[in-house]
Coordinates of C-alpha atoms in Angstrom, one line a residue:
Chain L
M283 CA 90.2 168.2 -42.8
D284 CA 90.4 165.1 -40.7
V285 CA 93.5 164.4 -39.3
R286 CA 94.8 160.7 -38.5
V287 CA 98.2 159.3 -37.6
E288 CA 98.8 155.7 -38.0
G289 CA 101.6 153.7 -36.0
L290 CA 103.9 157.0 -35.7
V291 CA 107.2 156.5 -34.1
K292 CA 109.8 158.7 -33.3
R293 CA 112.8 158.1 -31.2
Y294 CA 115.5 160.3 -29.8
G295 CA 118.2 158.1 -29.5
R296 CA 117.4 155.6 -27.4
V297 CA 114.2 157.6 -25.9
V298 CA 110.9 156.8 -27.5
A299 CA 109.0 160.0 -27.6
L300 CA 105.9 158.4 -29.9
D301 CA 105.3 154.7 -29.8
G302 CA 102.9 154.0 -32.4
I303 CA 100.5 156.0 -32.1
T304 CA 97.0 155.4 -33.9
I305 CA 94.5 158.0 -33.6
G306 CA 92.2 160.7 -35.6
F307 CA 91.3 164.2 -35.1
P308 CA 87.7 165.0 -36.4
S309 CA 87.2 167.4 -39.1
G310 CA 86.6 170.9 -38.0
G311 CA 86.4 169.7 -34.3
M312 CA 88.7 171.0 -31.1
T313 CA 91.2 168.1 -30.1
A314 CA 93.1 168.9 -26.9
I315 CA 95.8 166.4 -26.3
L316 CA 96.5 166.6 -22.7
G317 CA 99.4 165.0 -20.7
P318 CA 102.4 165.3 -18.3
S319 CA 105.3 167.1 -19.4
G320 CA 107.4 164.7 -21.6
C321 CA 104.3 162.5 -22.6
G322 CA 104.4 163.0 -26.3
K323 CA 102.5 165.6 -26.6
T324 CA 104.3 168.1 -27.8
T325 CA 106.6 165.6 -30.4
L326 CA 103.1 164.7 -31.8
L327 CA 102.3 168.3 -32.4
R328 CA 105.7 169.1 -33.8
A329 CA 105.7 165.8 -36.2
L330 CA 102.1 167.3 -37.4
A331 CA 103.4 170.5 -38.5
G332 CA 106.6 168.8 -40.1
F333 CA 108.9 170.5 -38.1
N334 CA 110.4 166.5 -36.4
P335 CA 110.7 163.6 -39.0
V336 CA 109.1 160.6 -37.7
D337 CA 110.8 157.3 -38.0
G338 CA 108.0 155.3 -38.7
G339 CA 104.1 155.6 -39.6
R340 CA 102.0 158.0 -41.6
I341 CA 100.3 161.2 -41.3
V342 CA 97.2 161.9 -43.3
F343 CA 95.2 165.5 -44.1
G344 CA 92.1 164.2 -45.6
A345 CA 93.1 162.1 -48.4
E346 CA 97.1 163.0 -48.7
D347 CA 99.8 161.9 -47.4
V348 CA 101.9 164.5 -45.8
T349 CA 104.3 162.4 -44.1
G350 CA 107.4 163.8 -46.1
L351 CA 106.2 166.8 -46.9
P352 CA 108.3 169.7 -45.2
P353 CA 106.4 172.6 -43.1
Q354 CA 106.4 174.5 -45.9
A355 CA 103.7 172.5 -47.5
R356 CA 101.7 171.0 -45.1
G357 CA 99.0 173.9 -44.9
T358 CA 99.2 174.0 -40.7
A359 CA 99.6 177.1 -38.9
M360 CA 100.8 177.0 -35.3
V361 CA 100.6 179.1 -32.2
F362 CA 103.3 178.8 -30.0
Q363 CA 103.9 178.5 -26.3
Q364 CA 106.1 181.4 -26.4
Y365 CA 103.8 183.4 -29.1
A366 CA 106.9 183.5 -31.5
L367 CA 106.1 186.6 -32.6
W368 CA 108.6 188.6 -34.7
P369 CA 110.1 191.4 -32.3
H370 CA 111.5 193.1 -35.5
M371 CA 108.2 193.4 -37.4
S372 CA 105.0 195.6 -35.9
V373 CA 101.8 193.5 -35.4
F374 CA 100.7 194.5 -39.0
D375 CA 103.6 193.1 -40.7
N376 CA 103.8 189.8 -38.6
V377 CA 100.4 188.8 -39.6
A378 CA 100.5 189.9 -43.0
Y379 CA 103.8 187.7 -43.4
G380 CA 101.9 184.5 -44.7
L381 CA 99.3 186.6 -46.9
R382 CA 102.6 188.6 -48.5
L383 CA 104.5 185.1 -49.0
R384 CA 101.0 183.9 -50.9
K385 CA 101.4 186.8 -53.4
V386 CA 98.1 188.6 -52.1
P387 CA 97.8 191.7 -52.9
A388 CA 98.5 194.7 -50.9
A389 CA 95.1 196.0 -50.7
E390 CA 93.6 192.7 -49.9
V391 CA 96.2 192.2 -47.1
R392 CA 95.2 195.2 -45.3
A393 CA 91.8 194.0 -45.5
R394 CA 92.5 190.6 -44.4
V395 CA 95.0 191.7 -41.5
E396 CA 92.0 193.9 -40.3
E397 CA 89.4 191.4 -40.6
V398 CA 91.2 188.6 -38.7
L399 CA 92.5 190.8 -35.7
H400 CA 89.0 192.3 -35.6
L401 CA 88.1 188.2 -35.4
V402 CA 90.7 188.0 -32.4
E403 CA 89.0 190.5 -30.5
I404 CA 91.9 192.5 -30.2
G405 CA 91.0 196.4 -29.8
Q406 CA 92.2 199.9 -31.1
I407 CA 93.4 197.6 -34.3
A408 CA 94.7 200.9 -36.1
G409 CA 96.8 201.6 -33.0
V410 CA 98.2 198.2 -32.3
M411 CA 98.8 197.5 -36.0
Q412 CA 101.8 199.8 -35.9
R413 CA 103.2 198.9 -32.4
R414 CA 106.0 196.4 -31.9
P415 CA 104.9 192.9 -30.2
G416 CA 106.9 193.8 -27.3
E417 CA 105.1 196.6 -26.5
L418 CA 101.8 194.4 -26.0
S419 CA 100.9 192.3 -22.9
G420 CA 101.3 188.7 -22.9
G421 CA 97.5 188.4 -23.9
Q422 CA 97.5 190.6 -26.8
Q423 CA 100.5 188.8 -28.3
Q424 CA 98.8 185.5 -27.8
R425 CA 95.7 187.1 -30.0
V426 CA 98.2 188.4 -32.6
A427 CA 99.9 184.8 -32.9
L428 CA 96.5 183.5 -33.1
A429 CA 95.6 185.9 -35.9
R430 CA 98.8 185.3 -38.0
A431 CA 98.0 181.7 -38.0
L432 CA 94.7 182.0 -38.8
V433 CA 94.6 184.8 -41.6
V434 CA 96.5 182.2 -43.8
E435 CA 92.9 180.0 -43.4
P436 CA 95.3 176.9 -42.4
R437 CA 94.1 173.1 -43.1
V438 CA 94.7 172.4 -39.7
L439 CA 95.6 175.0 -37.0
L440 CA 98.0 173.6 -34.1
M441 CA 98.0 175.1 -30.7
D442 CA 101.5 174.2 -28.7
E443 CA 100.4 175.4 -24.7
P444 CA 99.2 178.6 -26.0
L445 CA 97.6 179.9 -23.2
S446 CA 100.6 178.4 -20.3
N447 CA 102.4 181.8 -20.1
L448 CA 99.7 183.8 -19.3
D449 CA 98.3 184.9 -15.7
A450 CA 95.4 182.9 -14.2
K451 CA 92.3 185.4 -15.1
V452 CA 93.5 186.0 -18.8
R453 CA 94.0 182.3 -19.2
Q454 CA 90.5 181.6 -18.1
R455 CA 89.2 184.5 -20.7
L456 CA 91.7 183.5 -23.6
R457 CA 90.4 179.7 -23.0
A458 CA 86.5 180.7 -23.9
E459 CA 87.5 183.0 -26.3
V460 CA 89.7 180.4 -28.5
R461 CA 86.8 177.7 -27.8
R462 CA 84.1 180.5 -29.5
L463 CA 86.8 181.4 -32.2
Q464 CA 87.4 177.8 -33.5
K465 CA 83.8 176.9 -33.4
R466 CA 83.0 180.2 -35.6
V467 CA 86.1 179.3 -38.1
G468 CA 85.7 175.8 -38.2
I469 CA 89.0 175.0 -38.6
T470 CA 90.4 171.5 -37.5
T471 CA 92.3 172.4 -34.3
I472 CA 94.9 170.4 -32.3
Y473 CA 95.9 172.0 -28.8
V474 CA 98.2 170.5 -26.7
T475 CA 98.0 171.2 -23.0
H476 CA 99.1 169.7 -19.5
D477 CA 96.0 171.5 -18.0
Q478 CA 93.3 169.1 -17.3
E479 CA 91.3 171.4 -16.3
E480 CA 92.0 173.8 -19.7
A481 CA 91.6 170.3 -21.7
L482 CA 88.3 169.5 -20.7
A483 CA 86.8 173.2 -20.8
I484 CA 88.3 174.2 -24.2
A485 CA 88.1 170.8 -26.5
D486 CA 85.2 168.7 -28.1
T487 CA 87.7 165.5 -28.0
V488 CA 90.5 164.7 -25.5
I489 CA 93.0 162.8 -26.3
L490 CA 95.1 161.9 -22.9
M491 CA 98.8 160.5 -23.4
N492 CA 101.3 159.0 -21.3
A493 CA 104.9 157.7 -22.1
G494 CA 104.4 158.0 -26.3
R495 CA 100.9 156.2 -26.0
V496 CA 97.5 157.3 -26.2
V497 CA 96.1 156.3 -23.4
Q498 CA 92.3 157.3 -23.3
A499 CA 90.4 159.3 -26.0
G500 CA 86.7 160.7 -25.9
S501 CA 84.8 163.2 -25.2
P502 CA 85.6 165.6 -22.2
Q503 CA 82.6 164.0 -20.1
D504 CA 84.4 160.4 -21.2
I505 CA 87.7 161.1 -19.6
Y506 CA 86.6 162.8 -16.7
F507 CA 84.0 160.6 -15.8
R508 CA 84.9 157.2 -16.8
P509 CA 88.5 157.0 -16.9
E510 CA 89.8 153.6 -18.3
N511 CA 92.8 153.2 -15.8
A512 CA 94.0 154.2 -12.8
F513 CA 96.8 156.9 -14.8
A514 CA 93.6 158.3 -16.5
A515 CA 91.6 158.7 -13.2
E516 CA 94.5 160.0 -11.4
F517 CA 95.4 162.7 -14.0
L518 CA 92.4 164.4 -14.3
G519 CA 91.6 165.7 -10.9
V520 CA 92.8 165.8 -7.5
S521 CA 92.7 162.4 -6.6
N522 CA 93.7 160.2 -4.0
Q523 CA 94.7 156.6 -4.0
L524 CA 94.6 153.7 -1.9
A525 CA 96.0 150.4 -2.5
G526 CA 93.8 147.3 -1.7
T527 CA 93.4 143.8 -2.8
A528 CA 90.4 143.0 -4.3
E529 CA 88.2 139.0 -4.4
A530 CA 85.0 137.5 -5.0
G531 CA 82.4 140.0 -2.8
S532 CA 84.7 142.3 -0.8
L533 CA 87.5 144.4 -1.2
S534 CA 90.3 144.9 1.5
V535 CA 92.3 148.3 2.3
G536 CA 94.5 147.6 4.9
A537 CA 92.5 146.2 7.9
Q538 CA 89.1 147.1 6.7
R539 CA 86.8 145.9 4.0
L540 CA 84.5 147.3 1.8
P541 CA 81.8 145.5 0.0
Y542 CA 82.9 144.8 -3.9
T543 CA 81.2 143.1 -6.7
G544 CA 83.6 144.4 -10.1
P545 CA 85.7 141.9 -11.8
V546 CA 88.9 143.0 -10.9
R547 CA 90.9 140.6 -8.8
G548 CA 94.0 140.5 -6.5
S549 CA 96.2 143.7 -5.6
A550 CA 94.1 146.9 -6.7
T551 CA 94.2 150.0 -6.6
L552 CA 91.3 152.3 -5.5
L553 CA 90.7 155.9 -6.6
F554 CA 88.5 158.6 -5.4
K555 CA 88.4 162.7 -6.0
A556 CA 88.8 164.5 -3.2
T557 CA 85.2 166.7 -4.3
D558 CA 83.4 163.2 -4.6
A559 CA 84.0 162.2 -0.7
T560 CA 82.9 163.4 2.8
V561 CA 84.4 163.4 5.5
I562 CA 82.0 162.6 8.8
P563 CA 82.9 162.1 12.4
D564 CA 83.6 158.9 13.4
D565 CA 80.4 157.0 12.7
L566 CA 80.6 152.8 11.7
T567 CA 76.9 152.6 10.7
T568 CA 76.7 151.5 7.2
E569 CA 74.5 153.3 4.3
S570 CA 74.2 151.2 1.2
G571 CA 75.6 152.8 -1.7
Q572 CA 78.3 154.4 0.2
A573 CA 82.0 153.3 1.1
L574 CA 82.9 154.1 4.4
L575 CA 86.3 154.3 5.4
R576 CA 88.0 155.0 9.1
G577 CA 90.7 157.0 9.6
T578 CA 92.3 160.1 11.7
L579 CA 92.0 163.3 10.4
E580 CA 95.5 165.4 10.7
E581 CA 95.1 168.3 9.1
R582 CA 92.8 171.0 7.7
L583 CA 93.2 173.8 5.1
F584 CA 91.1 176.9 4.2
L585 CA 90.9 177.1 0.9
G586 CA 88.6 179.8 0.5
S587 CA 85.7 178.3 -1.2
G588 CA 86.0 175.5 1.5
Y589 CA 88.0 173.3 3.4
R590 CA 90.8 170.5 2.8
H591 CA 91.0 167.8 5.1
Y592 CA 93.8 165.4 5.1
V593 CA 92.8 161.8 6.5
R594 CA 95.6 159.2 7.0
I595 CA 93.4 155.9 5.9
E596 CA 95.6 152.6 7.1
G597 CA 98.7 154.8 6.6
E598 CA 98.2 157.0 3.4
S599 CA 96.8 160.2 3.4
V600 CA 94.1 161.0 1.2
M601 CA 92.3 164.7 0.6
V602 CA 88.8 165.5 1.3
D603 CA 87.3 168.7 0.2
G604 CA 84.0 169.6 1.8
T605 CA 82.1 173.0 2.5
E606 CA 81.8 172.8 6.4
P607 CA 85.2 172.0 8.7
V608 CA 85.1 168.9 10.6
E609 CA 87.5 168.7 14.0
A610 CA 90.8 166.7 14.2
G611 CA 90.7 163.2 15.2
P612 CA 89.1 159.8 14.3
V613 CA 86.7 160.5 10.9
T614 CA 84.9 158.3 8.6
V615 CA 85.7 159.6 4.8
R616 CA 82.8 158.6 2.9
V617 CA 82.4 158.0 -0.9
P618 CA 79.5 157.1 -3.4
V619 CA 80.4 153.8 -4.6
E620 CA 80.0 154.7 -7.9
K621 CA 82.6 157.5 -7.8
L622 CA 84.6 155.0 -6.3
K623 CA 87.1 153.7 -9.2
I624 CA 89.1 150.6 -8.6
Y625 CA 91.6 149.3 -11.1
A626 CA 93.5 145.8 -11.0
M627 CA 97.4 147.2 -10.2
A628 CA 99.5 147.2 -13.3
S629 CA 102.6 145.6 -11.3
P630 CA 102.0 143.6 -7.9
E631 CA 103.2 145.5 -5.0
P632 CA 106.7 144.0 -4.0
V633 CA 106.8 141.2 -1.0
T634 CA 110.1 142.4 0.2
D635 CA 107.9 145.9 1.4
P636 CA 107.6 145.2 5.4
A637 CA 104.9 148.1 5.3
R638 CA 103.3 147.2 2.8
S639 CA 103.1 143.6 3.2
T640 CA 101.4 144.1 6.7
R641 CA 98.9 145.2 5.4
T642 CA 97.7 142.2 2.9
L643 CA 95.1 140.4 4.3
Chain U
M28 CA 118.3 227.9 3.1
P29 CA 119.3 224.1 4.6
R30 CA 123.1 223.4 4.8
P31 CA 124.4 220.4 3.4
H32 CA 125.0 217.3 5.7
P33 CA 128.5 217.1 6.2
G34 CA 128.5 213.5 5.4
T35 CA 127.2 214.2 1.8
L36 CA 130.1 216.9 1.7
I37 CA 132.7 214.1 2.4
R38 CA 131.2 211.6 0.5
A39 CA 130.9 214.1 -2.8
T40 CA 134.8 215.6 -2.1
L41 CA 135.5 211.6 -1.9
R42 CA 134.0 210.6 -5.2
M43 CA 135.4 214.1 -7.2
A44 CA 139.0 212.6 -5.7
A45 CA 138.1 209.4 -7.1
G46 CA 137.0 210.6 -10.5
V47 CA 140.3 212.7 -10.6
F48 CA 142.4 209.5 -10.0
V49 CA 140.9 207.5 -12.4
A50 CA 141.0 210.2 -14.9
F51 CA 144.6 210.5 -14.3
I52 CA 145.5 206.7 -14.6
I53 CA 143.5 206.6 -17.9
F54 CA 144.7 209.4 -19.3
A55 CA 148.2 210.6 -18.1
P56 CA 150.1 208.2 -20.0
L57 CA 147.9 209.7 -23.4
S58 CA 148.7 213.0 -22.3
S59 CA 152.5 212.3 -23.1
L60 CA 151.2 211.1 -26.6
V61 CA 149.3 214.2 -26.9
I62 CA 152.5 216.9 -25.9
W63 CA 155.2 214.3 -27.9
S64 CA 152.9 214.7 -31.0
F65 CA 153.0 218.7 -30.6
T66 CA 156.8 218.7 -29.9
R67 CA 159.6 220.2 -31.9
K68 CA 162.5 220.1 -29.4
W69 CA 162.6 218.3 -26.1
F70 CA 165.8 217.2 -24.4
W71 CA 166.3 215.9 -21.2
P72 CA 166.4 216.9 -18.1
H73 CA 163.9 219.2 -19.3
P74 CA 160.3 218.8 -17.8
F75 CA 158.6 220.7 -20.8
P76 CA 159.3 221.0 -24.5
Q77 CA 161.6 223.4 -25.4
E78 CA 159.7 224.3 -28.6
L79 CA 156.4 223.4 -29.6
G80 CA 154.8 223.3 -33.2
L81 CA 152.6 221.2 -35.8
F82 CA 155.7 220.6 -37.7
Y83 CA 155.5 216.2 -37.3
W84 CA 151.6 216.5 -37.7
R85 CA 152.0 218.4 -41.3
K86 CA 155.1 215.5 -42.2
V87 CA 153.0 213.0 -41.1
L88 CA 149.8 214.4 -43.1
E89 CA 151.6 214.6 -46.2
G90 CA 154.2 211.4 -45.8
D91 CA 153.7 207.6 -45.4
L92 CA 151.3 207.6 -42.4
F93 CA 148.5 208.8 -44.9
R94 CA 149.5 205.7 -47.1
A95 CA 149.7 203.4 -44.4
L96 CA 146.7 204.2 -42.5
Q97 CA 144.8 203.6 -46.6
S98 CA 146.4 200.3 -47.0
G99 CA 145.6 199.4 -43.6
F100 CA 141.9 200.4 -43.7
F101 CA 141.6 198.6 -47.1
I102 CA 142.8 195.7 -45.6
A103 CA 141.2 195.7 -42.7
V104 CA 138.1 196.0 -44.9
I105 CA 138.7 193.1 -47.0
V106 CA 139.7 190.8 -44.1
T107 CA 135.8 192.1 -42.3
V108 CA 134.0 191.3 -45.8
L109 CA 135.9 187.8 -46.4
T110 CA 135.5 186.7 -42.8
L111 CA 131.7 187.7 -42.1
L112 CA 131.1 186.2 -45.3
L113 CA 132.7 182.8 -44.2
T114 CA 131.5 182.8 -40.6
I115 CA 127.6 183.9 -41.2
P116 CA 126.8 180.5 -42.9
L117 CA 129.0 178.6 -40.4
A118 CA 127.9 180.4 -37.4
Y119 CA 124.1 179.6 -38.7
L120 CA 125.3 176.2 -38.7
L121 CA 126.6 175.8 -35.5
A122 CA 123.9 177.1 -34.0
R123 CA 121.0 175.4 -34.9
Y124 CA 122.4 172.2 -36.2
P125 CA 123.5 169.0 -34.2
V126 CA 126.9 169.2 -36.1
P127 CA 129.5 166.7 -34.6
F128 CA 132.6 167.8 -32.7
K129 CA 131.0 171.2 -32.5
A130 CA 133.3 172.3 -29.3
A131 CA 136.1 171.1 -31.3
I132 CA 135.1 173.1 -34.1
L133 CA 134.8 176.1 -32.0
L134 CA 138.0 175.0 -30.5
V135 CA 140.0 175.0 -33.3
F136 CA 139.3 178.7 -34.3
L137 CA 140.9 179.5 -30.7
L138 CA 144.3 177.7 -31.5
P139 CA 145.9 180.6 -33.2
H140 CA 145.5 182.6 -30.1
A141 CA 146.5 179.6 -27.5
F142 CA 150.1 179.8 -28.5
P143 CA 152.4 182.4 -28.3
Q144 CA 151.7 184.9 -31.1
L145 CA 155.5 184.8 -32.7
P146 CA 156.3 181.2 -33.4
V147 CA 152.8 181.2 -34.5
F148 CA 153.3 184.0 -37.3
V149 CA 157.0 182.8 -38.2
N150 CA 155.5 179.2 -39.2
A151 CA 152.7 181.0 -41.1
T152 CA 155.0 183.5 -42.7
T153 CA 157.2 180.2 -43.7
L154 CA 154.4 178.5 -45.7
L155 CA 153.3 182.1 -46.8
Y156 CA 156.9 182.1 -48.5
R157 CA 156.2 178.7 -50.3
A158 CA 153.0 180.0 -51.5
H159 CA 154.2 182.7 -53.3
L160 CA 152.0 185.0 -50.9
A161 CA 154.5 186.5 -48.6
A162 CA 155.5 190.4 -48.5
S163 CA 151.6 190.6 -50.5
V164 CA 148.1 192.4 -49.3
S165 CA 146.7 188.6 -50.2
G166 CA 149.2 186.9 -47.2
V167 CA 148.3 189.7 -44.8
V168 CA 145.0 189.2 -45.4
L169 CA 145.1 185.5 -44.9
I170 CA 147.2 186.2 -41.4
H171 CA 144.6 188.5 -40.5
M172 CA 141.8 186.0 -41.2
V173 CA 143.5 183.5 -39.0
G174 CA 143.7 185.6 -36.3
A175 CA 140.0 187.3 -36.6
L176 CA 137.8 183.9 -37.3
V177 CA 137.7 183.2 -33.7
Y178 CA 136.0 186.6 -33.0
A179 CA 133.6 186.4 -35.8
V180 CA 132.4 182.6 -35.3
W181 CA 132.3 182.9 -31.8
T182 CA 129.7 186.3 -31.4
M183 CA 128.1 185.0 -34.5
T184 CA 127.4 181.6 -33.1
A185 CA 126.0 183.0 -29.5
V186 CA 124.2 185.5 -31.8
F187 CA 122.0 183.1 -33.6
R188 CA 121.8 180.9 -30.6
S189 CA 120.1 183.9 -29.0
I190 CA 117.4 183.8 -31.4
P191 CA 114.8 181.3 -30.5
A192 CA 114.6 178.6 -33.3
S193 CA 110.8 178.7 -33.1
L194 CA 110.8 182.1 -34.8
E195 CA 112.0 180.5 -37.7
E196 CA 109.6 177.5 -37.8
A197 CA 107.0 180.0 -37.3
A198 CA 108.1 181.6 -40.6
W199 CA 108.4 177.7 -42.2
N200 CA 105.1 177.0 -41.0
L201 CA 103.4 180.1 -42.8
G202 CA 105.2 178.8 -45.9
A203 CA 108.4 180.3 -46.2
S204 CA 111.3 178.1 -47.8
R205 CA 114.1 178.2 -45.2
V206 CA 116.2 181.2 -46.9
K207 CA 113.4 183.0 -47.3
A208 CA 112.6 182.6 -43.4
F209 CA 116.9 183.1 -42.9
F210 CA 117.0 186.4 -44.5
T211 CA 113.4 187.9 -43.2
V212 CA 113.8 186.7 -39.6
A213 CA 117.1 185.3 -38.9
M214 CA 119.3 188.0 -40.5
P215 CA 117.5 191.2 -39.2
L216 CA 117.2 189.5 -35.7
A217 CA 121.1 189.1 -35.5
T218 CA 122.0 192.7 -37.2
P219 CA 122.9 194.1 -33.7
G220 CA 125.1 191.2 -33.3
L221 CA 126.8 191.4 -36.8
I222 CA 127.6 195.0 -36.3
A223 CA 129.6 194.0 -33.2
S224 CA 130.9 191.2 -35.0
T225 CA 131.8 193.9 -37.7
L226 CA 133.4 195.8 -35.6
L227 CA 135.6 193.2 -33.9
V228 CA 137.1 191.9 -36.8
F229 CA 137.5 195.1 -38.5
L230 CA 139.4 196.8 -35.2
Y231 CA 141.6 193.4 -35.1
S232 CA 142.8 193.5 -38.8
F233 CA 143.5 197.5 -38.4
D234 CA 145.5 197.1 -35.0
E235 CA 147.2 193.6 -36.1
F236 CA 150.8 194.3 -35.6
T237 CA 153.3 190.8 -35.3
G238 CA 151.3 189.0 -38.1
T239 CA 151.2 192.0 -40.4
L240 CA 155.5 192.7 -39.6
L241 CA 156.2 189.3 -40.6
V242 CA 154.0 188.3 -43.7
G243 CA 153.7 191.9 -45.1
S244 CA 157.2 193.1 -44.8
P245 CA 158.7 195.2 -46.9
F246 CA 156.1 196.1 -48.9
V247 CA 152.8 196.1 -47.0
L248 CA 152.4 199.3 -44.7
T249 CA 149.7 199.3 -42.1
L250 CA 149.4 201.9 -39.1
P251 CA 151.0 199.5 -36.2
V252 CA 153.9 198.7 -38.7
Y253 CA 154.3 202.2 -39.5
M254 CA 154.3 203.2 -35.8
Y255 CA 157.0 200.3 -34.7
R256 CA 159.2 201.3 -37.6
T257 CA 159.2 205.1 -36.9
S258 CA 159.5 204.8 -32.9
V259 CA 162.5 202.1 -33.7
G260 CA 164.0 205.2 -35.5
Y261 CA 163.4 207.4 -32.7
E262 CA 161.2 209.6 -34.4
L263 CA 158.6 209.8 -31.2
Q264 CA 156.9 212.5 -32.4
V265 CA 155.7 210.3 -35.4
A266 CA 154.8 207.3 -33.5
S267 CA 152.7 209.2 -30.8
I268 CA 150.7 211.1 -33.8
A269 CA 150.2 207.3 -35.2
A270 CA 149.4 205.9 -31.7
L271 CA 146.6 208.7 -31.4
I272 CA 145.3 208.0 -34.6
L273 CA 145.1 204.2 -34.0
M274 CA 143.1 204.8 -31.2
V275 CA 140.3 206.6 -33.1
P276 CA 138.6 203.2 -34.1
G277 CA 139.0 201.6 -30.5
L278 CA 137.4 204.4 -29.2
L279 CA 134.6 204.5 -31.9
L280 CA 133.7 201.0 -31.1
L281 CA 133.6 201.1 -27.3
V282 CA 130.4 203.5 -28.6
V283 CA 129.0 201.5 -31.1
L284 CA 129.7 197.9 -29.0
E285 CA 128.2 199.6 -25.8
R286 CA 124.8 200.3 -28.1
Y287 CA 125.0 196.7 -30.1
L288 CA 126.6 194.2 -28.4
K289 CA 123.7 192.3 -26.2
S290 CA 124.7 191.0 -22.8
E291 CA 122.6 187.9 -23.9
Y292 CA 125.0 187.2 -26.5
L293 CA 127.7 186.9 -23.9
S294 CA 125.5 184.6 -22.0
M295 CA 125.7 182.2 -24.6
F296 CA 129.4 182.4 -25.0
G297 CA 130.0 179.5 -22.5
R298 CA 127.0 177.1 -23.8
I299 CA 127.7 176.4 -27.5

């Protein structure tokens, strides 16, 4: 069942939560909606479930326009952030709820509940079924919530930050399991998260949202390696940002010049990931294919897997990760040219800012 | 055998003394009620009754007190049922939907308690006289509901607010109608709060005095009114017995409320 939204608009008073969103969710795929809090991703998910009526646009499941349908008639099933399991019912009754509403015979209810609990790998099914959700661990509760949604064989499975309340270890494991499970059942799944790592790991398609709009949609690799603008690049990874000015043939960052052949002219934003750069002791030799920026190493943190260096370049602090510690003092930050993203700055810098205007060549 | 540390001994003694003191504060006034209820004859300046006996208990249990207890109980049951039938849908609405003037609506129910009881009930009485409802059980039921609604509306609104909306959304999402979700999810979760609310309303009605006296006289007799009348007639023994009987539901309430009134309901009180 492929899902499409066309020109979807949702307002809360004067706040525009969804600003004319048009996007498709491929049938049988796992699509992650990624974005910072308040970007409209949960609003979009709740609109798909039918909890919040929209102010404009259409929601289409397959060939059916469901925009006006109440949540009961949409055939979606949602896994909530706080699980939303019913504390007064046993695990069995929680999972059986949807089946009983559909007047499934008792024997079949039992069989299907056991089957789905087996599918979500809850372990010791017989014992768990009689317990109340409150007696289970967070991870087990989320498995029950997933089972409750899957047992009714929904047309679309909606997941609203389902793993965000779990501790890091459980989250990592469930992430892999959710993905495997989704591939196995093949239900069109839409997964909302603010965690870029989770979105990249779990989804076939990632939709990046900001301020009620879709910023970029594509495969996780596309989004990660080929961000289309500064917001996408910034959001997807520990990124460093430097202000510069681009002209034909060169790019200036403060007093430093880099060779540049791209299309951007005027005020520009330079972005690179902390993991893509390396710090080398101050070295003025140029290397082809490498952008070199001089700066001062101010601080170094040991992260376990390596060291994070804080280097001040032309007044701005950037982070550079490395496996070897480098001593404080003048250094050069080396970034492979293809890893250095350069975007035209959306709004020009205010010329009244003296700190910035002095750096403009 | 190790001797107890002197500090422990002093602390234990102090704690016991404090306990005796608190018990005295609480039970001394009650003990006079108990003594009076078993007294035949007790004239000043004797420190203890001259004659004890079950005479007044027998008199009370054979006579009017039982009638007052019965009609008071009957009225309290009607008041509780009607109040909660009105309150549950209203409280659910206030808790779940963006009702305009929510705070004002909630305040309206507090108004009867915001002014001195006597003028409020005197005014209500004149209105009820005009409507030919005075001196009748229906009039008393109405006046009790005016006072009791605030307890029910405020507690039930807080109770419904303490139940996350996502629990019902999860039910809708699986195909349950709003009514079905209300009865299978919201109501079972609200039951402890509903029990607490029921008790508050029941006891309010059972113990209500001013309104009952003004509206119900001379035909409607409840326990507090009965107690008032007998103590005005200086039949202190009968009044003491009535007071002791009136205390029973209050004690029951304490025990049951302690079990059912969850602290999260109370924390919702200010945030409606």
